[in-house]
Amino acid sequence: MIPLALAAGCIGGLLRLRPVAAGIMGTAAVAVGFLGALTVIGPLSGAPGPESARAGDFDEVLLAAAPMASASAMMVDLPDRPSRAPNEPGALQAAERTVHVGRGDTLLKLLMEEGFDRNDAHEAIDALRPVYDPRRLRIGQAITLTYVDQPGNVAQPSLVGLRLAKSYDREAVVGRVVEGGFEAFESEKQLDLQVARASGNIRNSLFEDGAAEGVPARVMVDYIRLFSYDVDFQRDIHAGDRFDLLFERYQDSDGVVAHDGQVRYAALTVAGRTYRFYRFETQDGEVDYYSENGESVRKALLRTPIDGARLSSGFGMRRHPILGYSKMHRGIDFAAPTGTPIMAAGSGTVRFAGRRGGYGKYVSIRHNAEYDTAYAHMSRIAPDVAAGRRVKQGDIIGYVGTTGRSTGPHLHYEILVNNQQINPMNVKMSSGNKLA
């Protein structure tokens, strides 16, 4: 029996066997790691390094070990075999290639198309299921395969492992183990957190000008939402106003952006007045945004419970576009494309969700003993919105449509005080929490 030092590395993804010749009393040091993260073991002089352990500590080693921040070395006994350098004939050389999910593809189909044995493919997929549901594959998703070409049968390589992204910072990894078969685990990606800044003057629209300065769409939506308590984006924003923000950006080791995180700081200058908000975590772990005076950005109700819409009809008397005579319009209308998400203006309990006469598909929410809000003409109501259900401010409760007595896709929005509709634009919104 030959004592071997094995380093099991886990950051990177897939198995790689790399015999290394060592002329130390017949011992061979074999580094077992993953492609892209091969761990080099300590000195070959025989002296135990900081990553080493005593021979006999482990009887067997799973090559697909659980994820570790750094590799640990273990001593095991394996059957005698000739030691070959990587460039010698017969040395195991693992390779990898990346495939992408196409329309109608399954993981089994992809593995079979790459020439792997059907039984190996089934075993690898079964091992993957507790970590990642293969039915969640998305079109265009990348899957990295590691394999070894079989001598004399290049057409059918031997599957060693695979990896695919679970989220921006975690991967699902499957690897072949010593005893045969496969095991799976989650691996954390090593990402660097950067803070990016973008600022500029508004020339066309806040959203377009933010995108022109490199702000991702999702980050821009979060930024705009912070000011929706104080700013009417349909009437208050003008050319020459200014925006400024800091936001999180996660990059991999190659500098590629893997994920855009939270807004850290947001400022918006409107008609000479600057609003500033800072992201802050309280001692009890609650994260929110606060002004320079320590006041929470959140108000009792949102003025505009929809992003990117145009105010198309105000509160008050008007000639009804369908009925043809003057009638009191007891809300405000926001024109937007069908399917645009509608948010709950405040936290509360759903009082009604369904069809209601000329309102079409309609939702009403009770926020407290005094305030209610109502949303009408939806194309559809969100699946989890029903009478008696609790919602939080900003939750999606439905989608813009033109059901009921309507001439085109829009949101009809009402605020009720003691069951009486009032002009939402005239409501004085009280602030939320304030830092001590």
Coordinates of C-alpha atoms in Angstrom, one line a residue:
M1 CA 0.0 0.0 0.0
I2 CA 1.3 3.5 -0.9
P3 CA 0.4 6.4 1.4
L4 CA -1.0 9.3 -0.7
A5 CA -1.6 12.9 0.3
L6 CA -4.9 14.0 -1.1
A7 CA -6.1 17.7 -1.1
A8 CA -9.8 18.0 -1.7
G9 CA -10.5 21.5 -3.1
C10 CA -14.1 22.7 -3.5
I11 CA -14.1 26.2 -4.9
G12 CA -14.5 26.1 -8.6
G13 CA -16.6 23.2 -9.4
L14 CA -15.5 19.9 -10.9
L15 CA -13.1 17.0 -10.2
R16 CA -9.7 16.7 -11.6
L17 CA -7.1 13.9 -11.0
R18 CA -3.5 14.9 -11.5
P19 CA -0.8 12.4 -10.6
V20 CA 2.4 14.0 -9.6
A21 CA 5.7 12.1 -9.5
A22 CA 7.4 12.3 -6.1
G23 CA 10.7 10.6 -5.3
I24 CA 10.3 10.4 -1.6
M25 CA 10.6 6.7 -0.4
G26 CA 8.2 5.6 -3.1
T27 CA 5.4 8.0 -2.0
A28 CA 3.4 9.9 -4.6
A29 CA 1.6 13.1 -3.9
V30 CA -1.7 13.4 -5.7
A31 CA -3.5 16.7 -5.7
V32 CA -7.2 16.2 -6.0
G33 CA -9.2 19.4 -6.7
F34 CA -11.5 21.0 -9.0
L35 CA -10.8 22.7 -12.3
G36 CA -10.0 26.3 -11.8
A37 CA -9.2 25.8 -8.1
L38 CA -6.5 23.1 -7.9
T39 CA -5.1 23.1 -4.4
V40 CA -1.3 22.7 -4.1
I41 CA -0.4 20.6 -1.1
G42 CA 2.4 21.5 1.3
P43 CA 6.1 20.5 1.0
L44 CA 7.0 17.2 -0.5
S45 CA 9.9 16.8 1.9
G46 CA 7.9 14.6 4.2
A47 CA 7.5 17.2 6.9
P48 CA 3.9 17.8 7.7
G49 CA 2.7 21.2 6.6
P50 CA -0.1 23.3 8.0
E51 CA -2.6 21.5 5.8
S52 CA -1.5 17.9 6.5
A53 CA -2.9 15.2 8.7
R54 CA -1.5 11.9 10.0
A55 CA -1.6 8.7 7.9
G56 CA -4.5 6.4 8.9
D57 CA -6.8 9.3 10.0
F58 CA -9.2 8.4 7.3
D59 CA -10.0 5.1 5.6
E60 CA -11.6 6.6 2.6
V61 CA -12.0 10.0 1.0
L62 CA -14.9 11.3 -1.1
L63 CA -13.5 13.3 -3.9
A64 CA -16.6 15.5 -4.0
A65 CA -16.2 16.7 -0.4
A66 CA -18.5 19.2 1.2
P67 CA -17.5 22.8 0.4
M68 CA -14.6 24.2 2.4
A69 CA -13.1 27.7 2.5
S70 CA -9.7 26.1 2.0
A71 CA -8.6 22.6 1.1
S72 CA -7.5 20.2 3.9
A73 CA -5.0 17.5 3.3
M74 CA -5.7 13.9 4.4
M75 CA -3.6 10.7 4.4
V76 CA -5.2 7.5 2.9
D77 CA -4.0 4.2 1.6
L78 CA -4.7 3.3 -2.0
P79 CA -3.7 0.2 -3.9
D80 CA -0.2 0.2 -5.5
R81 CA -0.1 1.6 -9.0
P82 CA 2.6 3.1 -11.2
S83 CA 3.1 6.9 -10.8
R84 CA 2.8 8.8 -14.0
A85 CA 3.4 12.4 -14.7
P86 CA 0.6 14.3 -16.4
N87 CA 2.3 14.2 -19.8
E88 CA 3.0 10.5 -19.7
P89 CA 0.9 8.0 -21.6
G90 CA -1.9 6.6 -19.4
A91 CA -2.1 9.6 -17.0
L92 CA -5.7 10.6 -16.2
Q93 CA -6.4 14.0 -17.7
A94 CA -9.8 15.5 -16.8
A95 CA -11.2 18.1 -19.2
E96 CA -14.2 20.3 -19.1
R97 CA -16.6 21.9 -21.5
T98 CA -19.7 24.1 -21.1
V99 CA -23.1 23.5 -22.7
H100 CA -26.1 25.7 -22.7
V101 CA -29.8 24.7 -22.1
G102 CA -31.9 25.1 -25.3
R103 CA -35.7 25.0 -25.8
G104 CA -37.1 21.6 -24.8
D105 CA -33.8 20.4 -23.3
T106 CA -33.6 18.3 -20.1
L107 CA -30.4 17.6 -18.2
L108 CA -30.6 13.9 -19.2
K109 CA -31.0 14.9 -22.9
L110 CA -27.9 17.2 -22.7
L111 CA -25.8 14.6 -21.0
M112 CA -26.8 11.9 -23.6
E113 CA -26.1 14.3 -26.5
E114 CA -22.6 14.8 -25.1
G115 CA -22.0 11.0 -25.3
F116 CA -22.0 10.1 -21.6
D117 CA -23.2 6.7 -20.4
R118 CA -27.0 6.7 -19.7
N119 CA -26.5 5.0 -16.3
D120 CA -23.9 7.6 -15.3
A121 CA -26.2 10.4 -16.4
H122 CA -29.1 9.0 -14.4
E123 CA -27.0 8.6 -11.3
A124 CA -25.5 12.1 -11.6
I125 CA -29.0 13.6 -12.0
D126 CA -30.4 11.6 -9.0
A127 CA -27.5 12.8 -6.9
L128 CA -28.2 16.4 -7.9
R129 CA -31.9 16.5 -7.0
P130 CA -31.5 17.2 -3.2
V131 CA -29.3 20.2 -4.1
Y132 CA -31.0 21.5 -7.2
D133 CA -34.2 20.5 -9.0
P134 CA -33.2 19.7 -12.7
R135 CA -36.7 20.8 -13.7
R136 CA -35.7 24.4 -12.9
L137 CA -33.3 24.6 -15.8
R138 CA -33.7 27.8 -17.8
I139 CA -33.1 28.4 -21.5
G140 CA -29.6 29.7 -21.9
Q141 CA -28.4 28.4 -18.5
A142 CA -24.8 27.2 -18.6
I143 CA -23.8 23.7 -17.3
T144 CA -20.1 22.9 -17.0
L145 CA -19.2 19.2 -17.5
T146 CA -16.0 17.5 -16.4
Y147 CA -15.0 14.2 -18.0
V148 CA -12.2 11.9 -18.8
D149 CA -11.8 10.3 -22.3
Q150 CA -11.8 6.5 -22.1
P151 CA -8.8 4.9 -23.7
G152 CA -9.8 3.4 -27.1
N153 CA -13.3 4.9 -26.9
V154 CA -13.1 8.7 -27.3
A155 CA -16.7 8.7 -28.6
Q156 CA -18.0 7.9 -25.1
P157 CA -16.2 10.0 -22.4
S158 CA -16.6 9.1 -18.7
L159 CA -18.5 11.7 -16.7
V160 CA -16.6 12.9 -13.7
G161 CA -18.9 15.7 -12.6
L162 CA -20.9 18.8 -13.4
R163 CA -21.8 22.2 -12.0
L164 CA -24.4 24.9 -12.6
A165 CA -25.4 28.1 -10.9
K166 CA -28.1 28.0 -8.2
S167 CA -27.9 31.8 -7.6
Y168 CA -25.4 34.6 -8.3
D169 CA -23.3 33.4 -5.3
R170 CA -23.8 29.6 -5.1
E171 CA -23.3 26.7 -7.4
A172 CA -24.7 23.1 -7.4
V173 CA -21.8 20.7 -7.9
V174 CA -21.9 16.9 -8.6
G175 CA -18.8 14.8 -8.5
R176 CA -17.9 11.1 -8.9
V177 CA -16.8 9.5 -5.6
V178 CA -14.1 6.8 -5.1
E179 CA -16.6 4.0 -4.4
G180 CA -18.5 4.7 -7.6
G181 CA -21.6 6.8 -8.1
F182 CA -22.0 10.5 -7.5
E183 CA -22.5 12.9 -4.7
A184 CA -23.7 16.6 -4.8
F185 CA -23.2 19.7 -2.7
E186 CA -23.5 23.4 -2.8
S187 CA -20.4 25.5 -3.4
E188 CA -20.1 29.2 -2.6
K189 CA -18.7 31.4 -5.3
Q190 CA -15.8 33.7 -4.3
L191 CA -17.1 37.2 -5.2
D192 CA -15.7 40.7 -4.4
L193 CA -18.0 43.4 -3.2
Q194 CA -17.5 46.7 -4.9
V195 CA -19.4 49.9 -4.5
A196 CA -20.3 51.7 -7.7
R197 CA -21.4 55.3 -8.2
A198 CA -23.5 56.9 -10.8
S199 CA -24.7 60.5 -11.2
G200 CA -25.9 62.8 -13.8
N201 CA -28.4 65.4 -15.0
I202 CA -31.9 64.5 -16.1
R203 CA -32.3 65.2 -19.8
N204 CA -34.9 62.7 -21.1
S205 CA -36.3 60.6 -18.3
L206 CA -34.8 59.6 -14.9
F207 CA -34.9 55.9 -15.9
E208 CA -33.2 56.4 -19.3
D209 CA -30.6 58.8 -18.0
G210 CA -29.7 56.4 -15.2
A211 CA -29.3 53.6 -17.6
A212 CA -27.1 55.8 -19.8
E213 CA -24.8 56.2 -16.7
G214 CA -24.5 52.4 -16.3
V215 CA -27.2 51.9 -13.6
P216 CA -28.8 48.4 -14.1
A217 CA -32.6 48.5 -14.6
R218 CA -33.4 46.7 -11.3
V219 CA -31.2 49.0 -9.3
M220 CA -32.8 52.0 -11.0
V221 CA -36.3 50.7 -10.1
D222 CA -35.2 50.4 -6.4
Y223 CA -33.7 53.9 -6.5
I224 CA -36.9 55.5 -8.0
R225 CA -39.1 53.6 -5.5
L226 CA -37.2 55.3 -2.6
F227 CA -38.5 58.7 -3.7
S228 CA -42.0 57.6 -4.7
Y229 CA -43.2 58.6 -1.2
D230 CA -42.2 62.2 -1.7
V231 CA -41.9 62.9 -5.4
D232 CA -44.6 62.7 -8.1
F233 CA -42.5 61.4 -11.0
Q234 CA -45.2 62.4 -13.6
R235 CA -45.3 66.1 -12.6
D236 CA -42.3 67.0 -10.4
I237 CA -39.3 65.8 -12.6
H238 CA -38.0 68.3 -15.1
A239 CA -34.9 68.6 -17.3
G240 CA -31.9 69.8 -15.3
D241 CA -32.9 67.9 -12.1
R242 CA -30.1 65.7 -10.9
F243 CA -29.6 62.1 -9.5
D244 CA -26.8 60.5 -7.5
L245 CA -26.5 57.0 -6.1
L246 CA -24.1 54.4 -4.7
F247 CA -25.0 50.7 -5.1
E248 CA -23.4 47.3 -4.5
R249 CA -21.8 45.4 -7.3
Y250 CA -20.4 41.8 -6.9
Q251 CA -17.6 40.7 -9.3
D252 CA -15.9 37.3 -9.8
S253 CA -12.2 36.8 -10.0
D254 CA -12.2 37.8 -13.7
G255 CA -13.9 41.1 -12.9
V256 CA -17.2 40.0 -14.5
V257 CA -20.2 41.5 -12.7
A258 CA -22.2 38.6 -11.2
H259 CA -24.8 40.5 -9.3
D260 CA -25.9 44.1 -8.5
G261 CA -26.9 44.5 -4.9
Q262 CA -28.6 47.1 -2.7
V263 CA -28.6 50.9 -3.1
R264 CA -26.4 52.2 -0.3
Y265 CA -27.0 56.0 -0.9
A266 CA -29.6 57.8 -3.0
A267 CA -29.9 61.5 -3.7
L268 CA -32.4 63.3 -6.0
T269 CA -32.5 67.1 -6.7
V270 CA -35.9 68.3 -7.8
A271 CA -36.6 72.0 -8.5
G272 CA -33.6 73.0 -6.4
R273 CA -34.5 70.7 -3.4
T274 CA -32.3 67.7 -2.7
Y275 CA -33.7 64.5 -1.0
R276 CA -31.0 62.2 0.5
F277 CA -31.5 58.7 1.8
Y278 CA -29.0 56.4 3.5
R279 CA -29.3 52.6 3.9
F280 CA -29.0 51.7 7.6
E281 CA -29.3 48.6 9.7
T282 CA -30.7 49.1 13.2
Q283 CA -29.6 47.2 16.3
D284 CA -32.5 44.7 16.0
G285 CA -31.4 43.8 12.5
E286 CA -34.0 45.9 10.6
V287 CA -32.7 47.4 7.4
D288 CA -34.3 50.6 6.0
Y289 CA -33.5 53.9 4.4
Y290 CA -33.3 57.1 6.4
S291 CA -33.0 60.8 5.7
E292 CA -30.2 63.0 7.1
N293 CA -32.5 63.7 10.1
G294 CA -32.9 60.0 10.8
E295 CA -36.5 59.8 9.5
S296 CA -37.5 56.7 7.7
V297 CA -38.1 57.0 3.9
R298 CA -41.3 55.0 4.3
K299 CA -44.5 56.9 4.6
A300 CA -48.0 55.6 5.5
L301 CA -49.0 55.3 1.9
L302 CA -47.3 55.5 -1.6
R303 CA -48.5 58.4 -3.7
T304 CA -48.0 56.4 -6.9
P305 CA -48.4 52.6 -6.5
I306 CA -47.1 51.9 -10.0
D307 CA -43.7 52.5 -11.7
G308 CA -43.2 54.3 -15.0
A309 CA -46.8 55.3 -15.5
R310 CA -48.3 58.6 -16.7
L311 CA -51.0 60.5 -14.7
S312 CA -53.8 60.4 -17.3
S313 CA -56.8 61.7 -15.3
G314 CA -57.0 63.6 -12.0
F315 CA -59.5 63.7 -9.1
G316 CA -62.7 65.8 -9.6
M317 CA -65.6 66.5 -12.0
R318 CA -65.0 65.4 -15.6
R319 CA -66.9 64.3 -18.7
H320 CA -67.0 60.6 -18.5
P321 CA -65.4 59.1 -21.6
I322 CA -67.9 56.3 -21.9
L323 CA -71.1 57.6 -20.3
G324 CA -70.9 60.9 -22.1
Y325 CA -71.9 63.2 -19.2
S326 CA -70.2 65.0 -16.3
K327 CA -69.5 62.8 -13.4
M328 CA -67.3 62.9 -10.3
H329 CA -64.0 61.1 -10.7
R330 CA -63.2 59.8 -7.2
G331 CA -59.7 58.7 -7.8
I332 CA -56.7 59.3 -10.1
D333 CA -55.8 57.3 -13.2
F334 CA -52.3 56.1 -14.3
A335 CA -51.9 55.1 -17.9
A336 CA -49.5 52.2 -18.4
P337 CA -49.1 49.1 -20.6
T338 CA -51.2 46.1 -19.9
G339 CA -49.4 43.8 -17.4
T340 CA -47.5 46.6 -15.6
P341 CA -47.2 45.5 -11.9
I342 CA -49.3 47.3 -9.3
M343 CA -48.0 47.6 -5.8
A344 CA -49.8 47.8 -2.5
A345 CA -49.6 51.5 -1.4
G346 CA -49.2 50.5 2.2
S347 CA -49.2 47.4 4.5
G348 CA -52.6 46.1 5.5
T349 CA -55.3 43.5 5.0
V350 CA -57.1 42.8 1.7
R351 CA -60.8 43.5 2.1
F352 CA -61.9 42.6 -1.4
A353 CA -60.3 40.9 -4.4
G354 CA -62.4 40.1 -7.5
R355 CA -64.8 41.7 -10.0
R356 CA -66.8 44.7 -8.9
G357 CA -69.1 46.3 -11.6
G358 CA -67.6 49.1 -13.6
Y359 CA -64.4 48.8 -11.7
G360 CA -63.7 45.5 -13.4
K361 CA -61.1 43.4 -11.5
Y362 CA -60.7 45.3 -8.3
V363 CA -58.7 45.1 -5.0
S364 CA -59.3 47.1 -1.8
I365 CA -56.9 47.1 1.2
R366 CA -57.6 48.3 4.8
H367 CA -54.5 49.9 6.2
N368 CA -55.8 51.0 9.6
A369 CA -59.0 52.2 11.2
E370 CA -58.9 55.3 9.1
Y371 CA -57.3 54.6 5.7
D372 CA -58.2 52.3 2.8
T373 CA -56.9 52.1 -0.8
A374 CA -58.5 50.7 -3.9
Y375 CA -57.2 49.6 -7.3
A376 CA -59.4 49.0 -10.3
H377 CA -59.5 47.8 -14.0
M378 CA -56.7 45.2 -13.5
S379 CA -56.0 42.6 -16.2
R380 CA -55.5 40.1 -13.4
I381 CA -55.1 40.0 -9.6
A382 CA -51.9 38.4 -8.2
P383 CA -52.5 34.8 -7.3
D384 CA -51.8 35.1 -3.5
V385 CA -54.1 38.2 -3.1
A386 CA -57.4 37.3 -1.5
A387 CA -59.8 38.7 1.1
G388 CA -58.3 38.4 4.6
R389 CA -54.7 38.1 3.4
R390 CA -52.0 40.4 4.8
V391 CA -49.9 42.4 2.3
K392 CA -46.8 44.6 2.9
Q393 CA -46.1 48.0 1.3
G394 CA -44.6 47.4 -2.2
D395 CA -46.0 43.9 -2.6
I396 CA -47.4 43.2 -6.1
I397 CA -51.1 42.8 -5.8
G398 CA -52.1 42.8 -9.5
Y399 CA -51.4 44.0 -13.0
V400 CA -52.6 46.9 -15.2
G401 CA -55.5 46.1 -17.5
T402 CA -58.7 47.6 -19.0
T403 CA -61.5 45.4 -17.4
G404 CA -64.8 47.0 -16.4
R405 CA -65.9 50.4 -17.7
S406 CA -62.6 51.4 -19.3
T407 CA -61.4 52.8 -22.6
G408 CA -57.8 51.6 -22.4
P409 CA -55.2 50.1 -20.1
H410 CA -54.7 52.1 -16.9
L411 CA -54.8 51.9 -13.1
H412 CA -57.7 53.7 -11.3
Y413 CA -56.4 54.4 -7.8
E414 CA -58.4 55.6 -4.8
I415 CA -57.5 56.6 -1.2
L416 CA -60.4 56.5 1.2
V417 CA -60.5 58.2 4.6
N418 CA -63.3 56.9 6.8
N419 CA -64.8 55.3 3.7
Q420 CA -64.8 58.5 1.7
Q421 CA -62.7 59.0 -1.4
I422 CA -60.3 61.9 -1.3
N423 CA -57.7 63.3 -3.7
P424 CA -54.6 61.1 -3.3
M425 CA -52.4 64.0 -4.5
N426 CA -53.5 66.2 -1.5
V427 CA -52.9 63.5 1.2
K428 CA -50.3 64.5 3.8
M429 CA -48.2 61.4 4.1
S430 CA -46.9 60.8 7.6
S431 CA -43.3 59.5 8.1
G432 CA -42.5 56.1 9.4
N433 CA -39.9 55.3 12.1
K434 CA -37.3 57.7 13.2
L435 CA -33.8 56.9 14.5
A436 CA -33.2 57.8 18.1

